[in-house]
Short mmCIF file of C-alpha atoms in Angstrom, two decimals:
data_model
loop_
_atom_site.label_atom_id
_atom_site.label_comp_id
_atom_site.label_asym_id
_atom_site.label_seq_id
_atom_site.Cartn_x
_atom_site.Cartn_y
_atom_site.Cartn_z
CA UNK C 1491 -0.64 4.27 18.99
CA UNK C 1492 -3.32 1.62 18.75
CA UNK C 1493 -5.93 4.05 20.01
CA UNK C 1494 -5.38 6.45 17.14
CA UNK C 1495 -8.37 6.59 14.83
CA UNK C 1496 -7.39 6.20 11.20
CA UNK C 1497 -8.92 7.96 8.27
CA UNK C 1498 -10.63 4.73 7.21
CA UNK C 1499 -13.38 5.72 9.58
CA UNK C 1500 -14.22 8.59 7.24
CA UNK C 1501 -14.16 6.38 4.17
CA UNK C 1502 -12.45 6.69 0.80
CA UNK C 1503 -14.61 9.49 -0.57
CA UNK C 1504 -12.02 11.77 -2.15
CA UNK C 1505 -12.76 15.16 -3.77
CA UNK C 1506 -13.43 15.07 -7.51
CA UNK C 1507 -10.06 16.62 -8.43
CA UNK C 1508 -8.25 13.86 -6.53
CA UNK C 1509 -10.38 11.18 -8.17
CA UNK C 1510 -9.57 12.56 -11.61
CA UNK C 1511 -5.87 12.59 -10.71
CA UNK C 1512 -6.01 8.87 -9.92
CA UNK C 1513 -7.91 8.11 -13.14
CA UNK C 1514 -5.45 10.10 -15.27
CA UNK C 1515 -2.41 8.52 -13.60
CA UNK C 1516 -3.81 5.01 -14.07
CA UNK C 1517 -4.39 5.80 -17.76
CA UNK C 1518 -0.80 7.00 -18.14
CA UNK C 1519 0.76 4.04 -16.32
CA UNK C 1520 -1.23 1.56 -18.43
CA UNK C 1521 -0.02 3.35 -21.58
CA UNK C 1522 3.62 3.13 -20.43
CA UNK C 1523 3.15 -0.54 -19.62
CA UNK C 1524 1.71 -1.15 -23.10
CA UNK C 1525 4.80 0.48 -24.63
CA UNK C 1526 7.03 -1.67 -22.34
CA UNK C 1527 8.62 1.52 -21.03
CA UNK C 1528 7.77 0.99 -17.36
CA UNK C 1529 6.05 -1.48 -15.03
CA UNK C 1530 5.55 -1.39 -11.27
CA UNK C 1531 6.13 -5.07 -10.47
CA UNK C 1532 9.86 -5.66 -9.99
CA UNK C 1533 9.34 -9.35 -10.73
CA UNK C 1534 7.87 -8.58 -14.16
CA UNK C 1535 10.59 -6.16 -15.30
CA UNK C 1536 13.22 -8.85 -16.08
CA UNK C 1537 10.75 -10.45 -18.53
CA UNK C 1538 10.30 -7.21 -20.45
CA UNK C 1539 13.53 -7.48 -22.47
CA UNK C 1540 12.29 -10.58 -24.30
CA UNK C 1541 9.01 -8.80 -25.01
CA UNK C 1542 10.75 -5.65 -26.24
CA UNK C 1543 13.00 -7.68 -28.54
CA UNK C 1544 10.11 -9.76 -29.85
CA UNK C 1545 11.18 -13.09 -28.35
CA UNK C 1546 7.91 -13.49 -26.46
CA UNK C 1547 4.33 -12.47 -27.13
CA UNK C 1548 2.17 -9.82 -25.48
CA UNK C 1549 -0.23 -12.46 -24.18
CA UNK C 1550 2.58 -14.48 -22.59
CA UNK C 1551 4.01 -11.38 -20.89
CA UNK C 1552 0.53 -10.42 -19.70
CA UNK C 1553 0.11 -13.88 -18.18
CA UNK C 1554 3.38 -13.50 -16.28
CA UNK C 1555 2.35 -10.06 -15.01
CA UNK C 1556 -1.08 -11.28 -13.91
CA UNK C 1557 0.34 -14.32 -12.15
CA UNK C 1558 2.84 -12.22 -10.20
CA UNK C 1559 0.40 -9.43 -9.36
CA UNK C 1560 -3.11 -10.76 -8.71
CA UNK C 1561 -2.46 -11.99 -5.18
CA UNK C 1562 -0.99 -8.66 -4.11
CA UNK C 1563 -3.86 -6.66 -5.61
CA UNK C 1564 -6.71 -8.52 -3.93
CA UNK C 1565 -4.91 -9.93 -0.90
CA UNK C 1566 -2.84 -6.91 0.14
CA UNK C 1567 -3.65 -3.78 -1.89
CA UNK C 1568 -7.42 -3.76 -1.47
CA UNK C 1569 -7.50 -4.76 2.24
CA UNK C 1570 -4.78 -2.22 3.10
CA UNK C 1571 -6.62 0.57 1.29
CA UNK C 1572 -9.94 -0.27 2.94
CA UNK C 1573 -8.45 -0.56 6.42
CA UNK C 1574 -6.26 2.56 6.24
CA UNK C 1575 -8.38 4.80 4.01
CA UNK C 1576 -5.27 5.47 1.88
CA UNK C 1577 -4.51 4.17 -1.61
CA UNK C 1578 -1.36 2.13 -2.21
CA UNK C 1579 0.77 1.13 -5.23
CA UNK C 1580 -0.34 -2.54 -5.21
CA UNK C 1581 -3.93 -1.47 -5.73
CA UNK C 1582 -3.26 1.40 -8.13
CA UNK C 1583 -0.31 0.30 -10.28
CA UNK C 1584 -0.18 -3.50 -10.38
CA UNK C 1585 -3.48 -3.75 -12.30
CA UNK C 1586 -2.36 -1.10 -14.79
CA UNK C 1587 0.73 -3.21 -15.49
CA UNK C 1588 -1.55 -6.05 -16.51
CA UNK C 1589 -4.12 -3.94 -18.37
CA UNK C 1590 -1.45 -2.07 -20.32
CA UNK C 1591 0.22 -5.28 -21.46
CA UNK C 1592 -3.15 -6.87 -22.18
CA UNK C 1593 -4.33 -4.07 -24.50
CA UNK C 1594 -3.67 -4.96 -28.15
CA UNK C 1595 -3.76 -1.29 -29.27
CA UNK C 1596 -2.12 1.86 -27.93
CA UNK C 1597 -5.36 3.78 -27.64
CA UNK C 1598 -7.01 1.00 -25.66
CA UNK C 1599 -4.35 0.85 -22.93
CA UNK C 1600 -5.08 4.28 -21.38
CA UNK C 1601 -8.82 3.60 -21.60
CA UNK C 1602 -8.45 0.36 -19.66
CA UNK C 1603 -6.10 2.00 -17.15
CA UNK C 1604 -8.43 4.94 -16.66
CA UNK C 1605 -11.35 2.57 -16.18
CA UNK C 1606 -9.45 0.80 -13.40
CA UNK C 1607 -8.73 4.15 -11.78
CA UNK C 1608 -12.45 4.93 -11.90
CA UNK C 1609 -13.25 1.59 -10.26
CA UNK C 1610 -10.85 2.45 -7.42
CA UNK C 1611 -12.02 5.96 -6.68
CA UNK C 1612 -15.74 5.51 -7.33
CA UNK C 1613 -16.17 1.91 -6.20
CA UNK C 1614 -14.01 1.54 -3.09
CA UNK C 1615 -15.91 4.09 -1.04
CA UNK C 1616 -19.16 2.20 -1.56
CA UNK C 1617 -17.48 -1.06 -0.53
CA UNK C 1618 -15.97 0.74 2.46
CA UNK C 1619 -19.35 2.10 3.61
CA UNK C 1620 -20.99 -1.28 3.13
CA UNK C 1621 -18.33 -3.06 5.16
CA UNK C 1622 -18.57 -0.55 8.02
CA UNK C 1623 -22.35 -1.05 8.15
CA UNK C 1624 -22.03 -4.82 8.69
CA UNK C 1625 -22.69 -6.27 12.15
CA UNK C 1626 -19.05 -7.42 12.28
CA UNK C 1627 -16.99 -4.43 11.07
CA UNK C 1628 -13.84 -6.19 9.90
CA UNK C 1629 -12.37 -3.06 8.30
CA UNK C 1630 -12.20 -1.21 11.61
CA UNK C 1631 -10.75 -4.36 13.17
CA UNK C 1632 -8.04 -4.42 10.49
CA UNK C 1633 -6.72 -1.13 11.83
CA UNK C 1634 -5.17 -3.30 14.54
CA UNK C 1635 -2.50 -4.08 11.93
CA UNK C 1636 -1.10 -0.55 12.16
CA UNK C 1637 0.93 -0.88 15.37
CA UNK C 1638 2.83 -4.11 14.59
CA UNK C 1639 3.54 -2.96 11.03
CA UNK C 1640 4.89 0.41 12.12
CA UNK C 1641 7.06 -0.84 14.98
CA UNK C 1642 8.39 -4.11 13.53
CA UNK C 1643 9.24 -2.32 10.28
CA UNK C 1644 11.66 -0.26 12.37
CA UNK C 1645 13.87 -3.33 12.75
CA UNK C 1646 14.65 -3.93 9.09
CA UNK C 1647 18.10 -2.24 9.23
CA UNK C 1648 19.02 -4.43 12.21
CA UNK C 1649 18.12 -7.60 10.33
CA UNK C 1650 19.96 -6.43 7.22
CA UNK C 1651 23.12 -5.63 9.21
CA UNK C 1652 22.96 -8.98 11.01
CA UNK C 1653 22.63 -10.96 7.79
CA UNK C 1654 25.35 -9.07 5.93
CA UNK C 1655 27.87 -8.22 8.63
CA UNK C 1656 27.27 -10.73 11.41
CA UNK C 1657 25.71 -11.08 14.84
CA UNK C 1658 27.97 -8.66 16.72
CA UNK C 1659 27.28 -5.63 14.53
CA UNK C 1660 23.64 -6.68 14.27
CA UNK C 1661 23.33 -6.78 18.06
CA UNK C 1662 25.00 -3.37 18.32
CA UNK C 1663 22.53 -1.90 15.80
CA UNK C 1664 19.63 -3.52 17.67
CA UNK C 1665 20.67 -1.97 21.00
CA UNK C 1666 21.14 1.45 19.37
CA UNK C 1667 17.69 1.29 17.76
CA UNK C 1668 16.01 0.15 20.97
CA UNK C 1669 17.59 3.02 22.94
CA UNK C 1670 16.49 5.52 20.30
CA UNK C 1671 12.91 4.20 20.27
CA UNK C 1672 12.66 4.46 24.06
CA UNK C 1673 14.18 7.96 24.10
CA UNK C 1674 11.91 9.16 21.30
CA UNK C 1675 8.80 7.87 23.07
CA UNK C 1676 9.86 9.69 26.24
CA UNK C 1677 11.23 12.95 24.82
CA UNK C 1678 9.21 13.44 21.62
CA UNK C 1679 5.86 11.66 22.10
CA UNK C 1680 4.38 13.35 19.03
CA UNK C 1681 6.98 11.78 16.71
CA UNK C 1682 6.71 8.24 15.37
CA UNK C 1683 9.21 6.48 17.63
CA UNK C 1684 10.64 4.28 14.88
CA UNK C 1685 11.69 7.11 12.55
CA UNK C 1686 14.95 8.20 14.30
CA UNK C 1687 15.85 4.57 14.98
CA UNK C 1688 15.42 3.65 11.31
CA UNK C 1689 17.50 6.64 10.25
CA UNK C 1690 20.43 5.61 12.43
CA UNK C 1691 20.03 1.94 11.47
CA UNK C 1692 20.19 2.73 7.75
CA UNK C 1693 23.19 5.02 8.27
CA UNK C 1694 24.98 2.24 10.14
CA UNK C 1695 24.24 -0.22 7.34
CA UNK C 1696 25.52 2.17 4.65
CA UNK C 1697 28.57 2.99 6.73
CA UNK C 1698 29.49 -0.67 7.24
CA UNK C 1699 29.01 -1.39 3.52
CA UNK C 1700 31.05 1.59 2.30
CA UNK C 1701 33.84 0.83 4.78
CA UNK C 1702 34.01 -2.75 3.50
CA UNK C 1703 34.17 -1.59 -0.11
CA UNK C 1704 36.86 0.98 0.69
CA UNK C 1705 38.96 -1.69 2.37
CA UNK C 1706 38.48 -4.00 -0.61
CA UNK C 1707 39.51 -1.30 -3.10
CA UNK C 1708 42.60 -0.45 -1.07
CA UNK C 1709 43.58 -4.11 -0.93
CA UNK C 1710 43.11 -4.48 -4.70
CA UNK C 1711 45.19 -1.35 -5.38
CA UNK C 1712 47.95 -2.57 -3.11
CA UNK C 1713 47.93 -5.96 -4.85
CA UNK C 1714 47.96 -4.31 -8.29
CA UNK C 1715 50.83 -1.99 -7.36
CA UNK C 1716 52.76 -4.97 -6.08
CA UNK C 1717 52.29 -6.60 -9.50
CA UNK C 1718 53.39 -3.43 -11.25
CA UNK C 1719 50.27 -1.50 -12.33
CA UNK C 1720 46.69 -0.48 -11.70
CA UNK C 1721 45.27 -1.88 -14.91
CA UNK C 1722 44.08 -5.03 -13.19
CA UNK C 1723 41.86 -3.18 -10.72
CA UNK C 1724 38.17 -3.68 -11.65
CA UNK C 1725 36.94 -0.39 -13.05
CA UNK C 1726 40.48 1.03 -13.08
CA UNK C 1727 42.29 2.79 -15.93
CA UNK C 1728 42.58 0.85 -19.13
CA UNK C 1729 39.54 -1.30 -18.44
CA UNK C 1730 36.16 -0.64 -19.99
CA UNK C 1731 33.29 -0.82 -17.54
CA UNK C 1732 31.34 -3.93 -18.57
CA UNK C 1733 28.11 -2.56 -17.08
CA UNK C 1734 28.31 0.53 -19.31
CA UNK C 1735 28.49 -1.54 -22.49
CA UNK C 1736 25.80 -3.95 -21.30
CA UNK C 1737 23.31 -1.32 -20.20
CA UNK C 1738 24.00 1.48 -22.66
CA UNK C 1739 21.25 0.60 -25.14
CA UNK C 1740 18.59 0.35 -22.45
CA UNK C 1741 19.60 3.65 -20.89
CA UNK C 1742 19.46 5.34 -24.31
CA UNK C 1743 15.98 3.88 -24.94
CA UNK C 1744 14.68 5.31 -21.68
CA UNK C 1745 16.28 8.72 -22.30
CA UNK C 1746 14.51 8.97 -25.66
CA UNK C 1747 11.19 8.92 -23.78
CA UNK C 1748 12.25 11.38 -21.09
CA UNK C 1749 9.21 13.70 -21.53
CA UNK C 1750 6.83 10.79 -20.82
CA UNK C 1751 8.77 9.88 -17.70
CA UNK C 1752 8.69 13.48 -16.51
CA UNK C 1753 4.90 13.48 -16.85
CA UNK C 1754 4.81 10.20 -14.92
CA UNK C 1755 7.01 11.59 -12.14
CA UNK C 1756 4.79 14.66 -11.92
CA UNK C 1757 1.69 12.47 -11.57
CA UNK C 1758 3.10 10.14 -8.90
CA UNK C 1759 4.49 13.05 -6.88
CA UNK C 1760 1.15 14.87 -7.13
CA UNK C 1761 -0.74 11.82 -5.90
CA UNK C 1762 1.64 11.56 -2.95
CA UNK C 1763 1.26 15.27 -2.17
CA UNK C 1764 -2.53 14.95 -2.01
CA UNK C 1765 -2.06 12.58 0.96
CA UNK C 1766 -4.52 10.02 -0.38
CA UNK C 1767 -1.70 7.63 -1.29
CA UNK C 1768 1.00 5.83 0.68
CA UNK C 1769 3.98 4.07 -0.89
CA UNK C 1770 4.15 1.15 1.54
CA UNK C 1771 2.43 -0.79 4.30
CA UNK C 1772 3.84 1.35 7.10
CA UNK C 1773 3.48 4.65 5.27
CA UNK C 1774 -0.17 3.99 4.47
CA UNK C 1775 -0.98 4.05 8.17
CA UNK C 1776 1.32 7.03 8.84
CA UNK C 1777 -0.38 9.01 6.08
CA UNK C 1778 -3.75 8.01 7.55
CA UNK C 1779 -2.63 9.41 10.91
CA UNK C 1780 -1.46 12.66 9.31
CA UNK C 1781 2.20 11.96 10.15
CA UNK C 1782 3.56 13.05 6.79
CA UNK C 1783 7.12 13.81 7.92
CA UNK C 1784 7.46 10.35 9.45
CA UNK C 1785 5.97 8.76 6.33
CA UNK C 1786 8.55 10.59 4.21
CA UNK C 1787 11.35 9.30 6.42
CA UNK C 1788 10.13 5.71 6.23
CA UNK C 1789 9.81 5.72 2.44
CA UNK C 1790 13.16 7.47 2.04
CA UNK C 1791 14.93 4.76 4.06
CA UNK C 1792 13.00 2.06 2.24
CA UNK C 1793 14.16 3.45 -1.12
CA UNK C 1794 17.74 2.47 -0.28
CA UNK C 1795 16.81 -1.18 -0.64
CA UNK C 1796 15.17 -0.69 -4.03
CA UNK C 1797 17.35 1.79 -5.94
CA UNK C 1798 19.97 -0.83 -6.95
CA UNK C 1799 17.26 -3.35 -7.90
CA UNK C 1800 15.27 -0.87 -9.97
CA UNK C 1801 18.39 0.58 -11.62
CA UNK C 1802 19.88 -2.75 -12.62
CA UNK C 1803 16.62 -4.29 -13.84
CA UNK C 1804 15.80 -1.12 -15.79
CA UNK C 1805 19.22 -1.07 -17.44
CA UNK C 1806 19.08 -4.79 -18.18
CA UNK C 1807 15.53 -4.80 -19.57
CA UNK C 1808 14.93 -1.34 -20.99
CA UNK C 1809 11.81 -0.91 -18.82
CA UNK C 1810 11.83 1.54 -15.91
CA UNK C 1811 9.83 1.44 -12.67
CA UNK C 1812 6.43 3.12 -12.65
CA UNK C 1813 7.39 4.94 -9.45
CA UNK C 1814 11.06 5.26 -10.36
CA UNK C 1815 13.37 4.89 -7.40
CA UNK C 1816 10.36 5.71 -5.13
CA UNK C 1817 12.03 9.00 -4.14
CA UNK C 1818 9.00 10.93 -5.41
CA UNK C 1819 7.00 9.49 -2.51
CA UNK C 1820 8.79 11.35 0.31
CA UNK C 1821 9.20 14.44 -1.85
CA UNK C 1822 5.46 14.53 -2.48
CA UNK C 1823 4.48 13.92 1.14
CA UNK C 1824 6.43 16.98 2.28
CA UNK C 1825 5.60 19.54 -0.40
CA UNK C 1826 3.02 22.21 0.48
CA UNK C 1827 1.57 22.72 -3.00
CA UNK C 1828 0.20 20.40 -5.73
CA UNK C 1829 1.76 22.60 -8.42
CA UNK C 1830 5.13 22.37 -6.72
CA UNK C 1831 4.70 18.59 -6.55
CA UNK C 1832 4.12 18.45 -10.32
CA UNK C 1833 7.31 20.39 -11.02
CA UNK C 1834 9.46 18.56 -8.46
CA UNK C 1835 8.16 15.13 -9.49
CA UNK C 1836 9.04 15.82 -13.12
CA UNK C 1837 12.53 16.98 -12.17
CA UNK C 1838 13.15 14.01 -9.89
CA UNK C 1839 12.22 11.53 -12.63
CA UNK C 1840 14.31 13.42 -15.18
CA UNK C 1841 17.33 13.23 -12.88
CA UNK C 1842 16.77 9.52 -12.23
CA UNK C 1843 16.50 8.55 -15.89
CA UNK C 1844 19.49 10.67 -16.91
CA UNK C 1845 21.59 9.25 -14.06
CA UNK C 1846 20.80 5.57 -14.72
CA UNK C 1847 24.06 4.76 -16.53
CA UNK C 1848 26.13 6.52 -13.87
CA UNK C 1849 24.27 4.69 -11.09
CA UNK C 1850 24.96 1.38 -12.84
CA UNK C 1851 28.69 2.16 -12.93
CA UNK C 1852 28.74 3.20 -9.27
CA UNK C 1853 26.95 0.02 -8.21
CA UNK C 1854 29.49 -2.02 -10.16
CA UNK C 1855 32.27 -0.48 -8.06
CA UNK C 1856 30.48 -0.82 -4.70
CA UNK C 1857 29.48 -4.48 -4.46
CA UNK C 1858 28.89 -4.37 -0.70
CA UNK C 1859 26.52 -1.42 -1.07
CA UNK C 1860 24.75 -3.25 -3.88
CA UNK C 1861 24.50 -6.37 -1.74
CA UNK C 1862 23.14 -4.28 1.14
CA UNK C 1863 20.09 -3.42 -0.93
CA UNK C 1864 19.32 -7.12 -1.33
CA UNK C 1865 19.63 -7.64 2.41
CA UNK C 1866 17.40 -4.61 3.01
CA UNK C 1867 14.68 -5.99 0.73
CA UNK C 1868 14.88 -9.36 2.45
CA UNK C 1869 14.78 -7.75 5.89
CA UNK C 1870 11.79 -5.60 4.92
CA UNK C 1871 10.00 -8.71 3.74
CA UNK C 1872 10.79 -10.58 6.96
CA UNK C 1873 9.67 -7.78 9.27
CA UNK C 1874 6.50 -7.05 7.34
CA UNK C 1875 5.65 -10.73 7.06
CA UNK C 1876 5.69 -11.13 10.84
CA UNK C 1877 3.95 -7.78 11.38
CA UNK C 1878 1.16 -8.51 8.92
CA UNK C 1879 0.52 -12.01 10.31
CA UNK C 1880 0.58 -10.75 13.90
CA UNK C 1881 -1.57 -7.73 13.06
CA UNK C 1882 -4.03 -9.89 11.14
CA UNK C 1883 -4.47 -12.18 14.15
CA UNK C 1884 -4.99 -9.11 16.34
CA UNK C 1885 -7.68 -7.96 13.90
CA UNK C 1886 -9.30 -11.41 13.92
CA UNK C 1887 -9.30 -11.39 17.72
CA UNK C 1888 -10.83 -7.90 17.81
CA UNK C 1889 -13.80 -8.90 15.69
CA UNK C 1890 -14.28 -12.53 16.67
CA UNK C 1891 -12.16 -13.46 19.68
CA UNK C 1892 -10.93 -17.02 19.67
CA UNK C 1893 -13.29 -17.96 16.84
CA UNK C 1894 -11.87 -15.15 14.71
CA UNK C 1895 -8.31 -16.29 15.39
CA UNK C 1896 -9.31 -19.86 14.55
CA UNK C 1897 -10.83 -18.90 11.20
CA UNK C 1898 -8.21 -16.36 10.06
CA UNK C 1899 -5.24 -18.34 11.38
CA UNK C 1900 -6.67 -21.55 9.96
CA UNK C 1901 -7.06 -20.00 6.50
CA UNK C 1902 -3.49 -18.72 6.63
CA UNK C 1903 -2.15 -22.13 7.62
CA UNK C 1904 -4.29 -23.82 4.97
CA UNK C 1905 -2.80 -21.51 2.36
CA UNK C 1906 0.68 -22.49 3.52
CA UNK C 1907 -0.18 -26.20 3.46
CA UNK C 1908 -1.59 -26.02 -0.07
CA UNK C 1909 1.46 -24.42 -1.62
CA UNK C 1910 0.53 -20.74 -1.10
CA UNK C 1911 -2.29 -20.23 -3.55
CA UNK C 1912 -2.22 -16.64 -2.25
CA UNK C 1913 1.25 -15.12 -1.90
CA UNK C 1914 2.43 -15.17 1.70
CA UNK C 1915 2.51 -11.38 2.19
CA UNK C 1916 -1.11 -11.08 1.12
CA UNK C 1917 -2.45 -14.27 2.68
CA UNK C 1918 -3.04 -12.97 6.21
CA UNK C 1919 -5.00 -9.79 5.27
CA UNK C 1920 -7.03 -11.83 2.79
CA UNK C 1921 -7.75 -14.35 5.57
CA UNK C 1922 -9.03 -11.53 7.81
CA UNK C 1923 -11.43 -10.34 5.09
CA UNK C 1924 -12.76 -13.88 4.58
CA UNK C 1925 -12.98 -14.29 8.36
CA UNK C 1926 -15.08 -11.12 8.58
CA UNK C 1927 -17.44 -12.38 5.89
CA UNK C 1928 -17.79 -15.74 7.65
CA UNK C 1929 -18.49 -14.10 11.01
CA UNK C 1930 -21.20 -11.95 9.45
CA UNK C 1931 -22.79 -15.03 7.90
CA UNK C 1932 -22.72 -16.75 11.29
CA UNK C 1933 -24.34 -13.67 12.86
CA UNK C 1934 -27.18 -13.74 10.33
CA UNK C 1935 -27.64 -17.46 11.08
CA UNK C 1936 -27.87 -16.67 14.79
CA UNK C 1937 -24.65 -18.53 15.56
CA UNK C 1938 -22.37 -15.63 16.53
CA UNK C 1939 -22.69 -12.53 18.69
CA UNK C 1940 -20.41 -9.64 17.66
CA UNK C 1941 -17.85 -8.53 20.21
CA UNK C 1942 -18.58 -5.00 21.49
CA UNK C 1943 -16.04 -2.50 20.18
#
């Protein structure tokens, strides 16, 4: 795994048609952000309702978006793209959130978004070539992050099960995943070993959650029948679904703009189909290795943790997610044709927007399933946090040995000690980049000899 050469070695020089696709999509996403119809940052979406209803200003909302996004753009998005050779949503879509909200006029938003897209596709390759020409090639060293990210990410269902359903079931899931990883490595060496294990882990998590909800519903029905009726069952006959009345206006607002969302879905799916874009940390490296089926599996399982969050925040705020439920990622990875990706992406987004109200009602009746998504997001964060820190230290060791570990690890610890000026997830990759710059400066001063690769 670690010996696999990633596409970063060939740079980020995409064909012109792919560059124009990125520019056009960035223009569209900035326009949607300006209209407060969709943003990528899940943390920003809850603030959009006040902006839509005029209770806060555009500048204040822009400040919130910038504060929640800047660290991920420069600390995670840019280093991940440069090290993997694949674009990612933190680099592409977080800035268009900010630029769209920042623009005071509708016509300016797509211009600013398109300009950012041009910076990405025309500027990153030059930065990539420059970095690879340095005496200490920290971008190649950062490819060391691939193995820990891919394999530790496999464990997120185990952590989620443990936190939600206890140690015994968590241990059972852990043993099952370990056995599957070992068997996959032995029997199917060409397949990413974590993919089958993740599939089974997610199925176990969903099964435990649904079983718990079914038992709860049966107990409530039995209690209601004992009292003489079913009217007291939440969501039962005679009771109006409170989520439907709360979220109805937001769902209607999004449906009114369905054509725009279909164009957005077509664009995101097309970008995924071109295989120059990965929806997550793990999938970026899988796409770089050409393992598109495995990348689709990983992003499909990951979507389970985000569908409830995106649905509820969209219904509560009236602003959808730029990438929807993220289901267009795996669809795009697997499709053979760009034209087919455009059609399928539009249909997927149409189905998502039209189904929002129904999804809200279902989530209201399945609280354990809804809670599982929160545990999944937390588990993904925990596994990736460890993987990124560990991988970053491996990268620092590859380019600078003990001195590299001292600099990168010291910067990470300093960030922690000073209240996390850079968000934790992005701090370690950012520290590796700074470490690489420092080691190059030391080389030019005659104080450091690069480690042979």
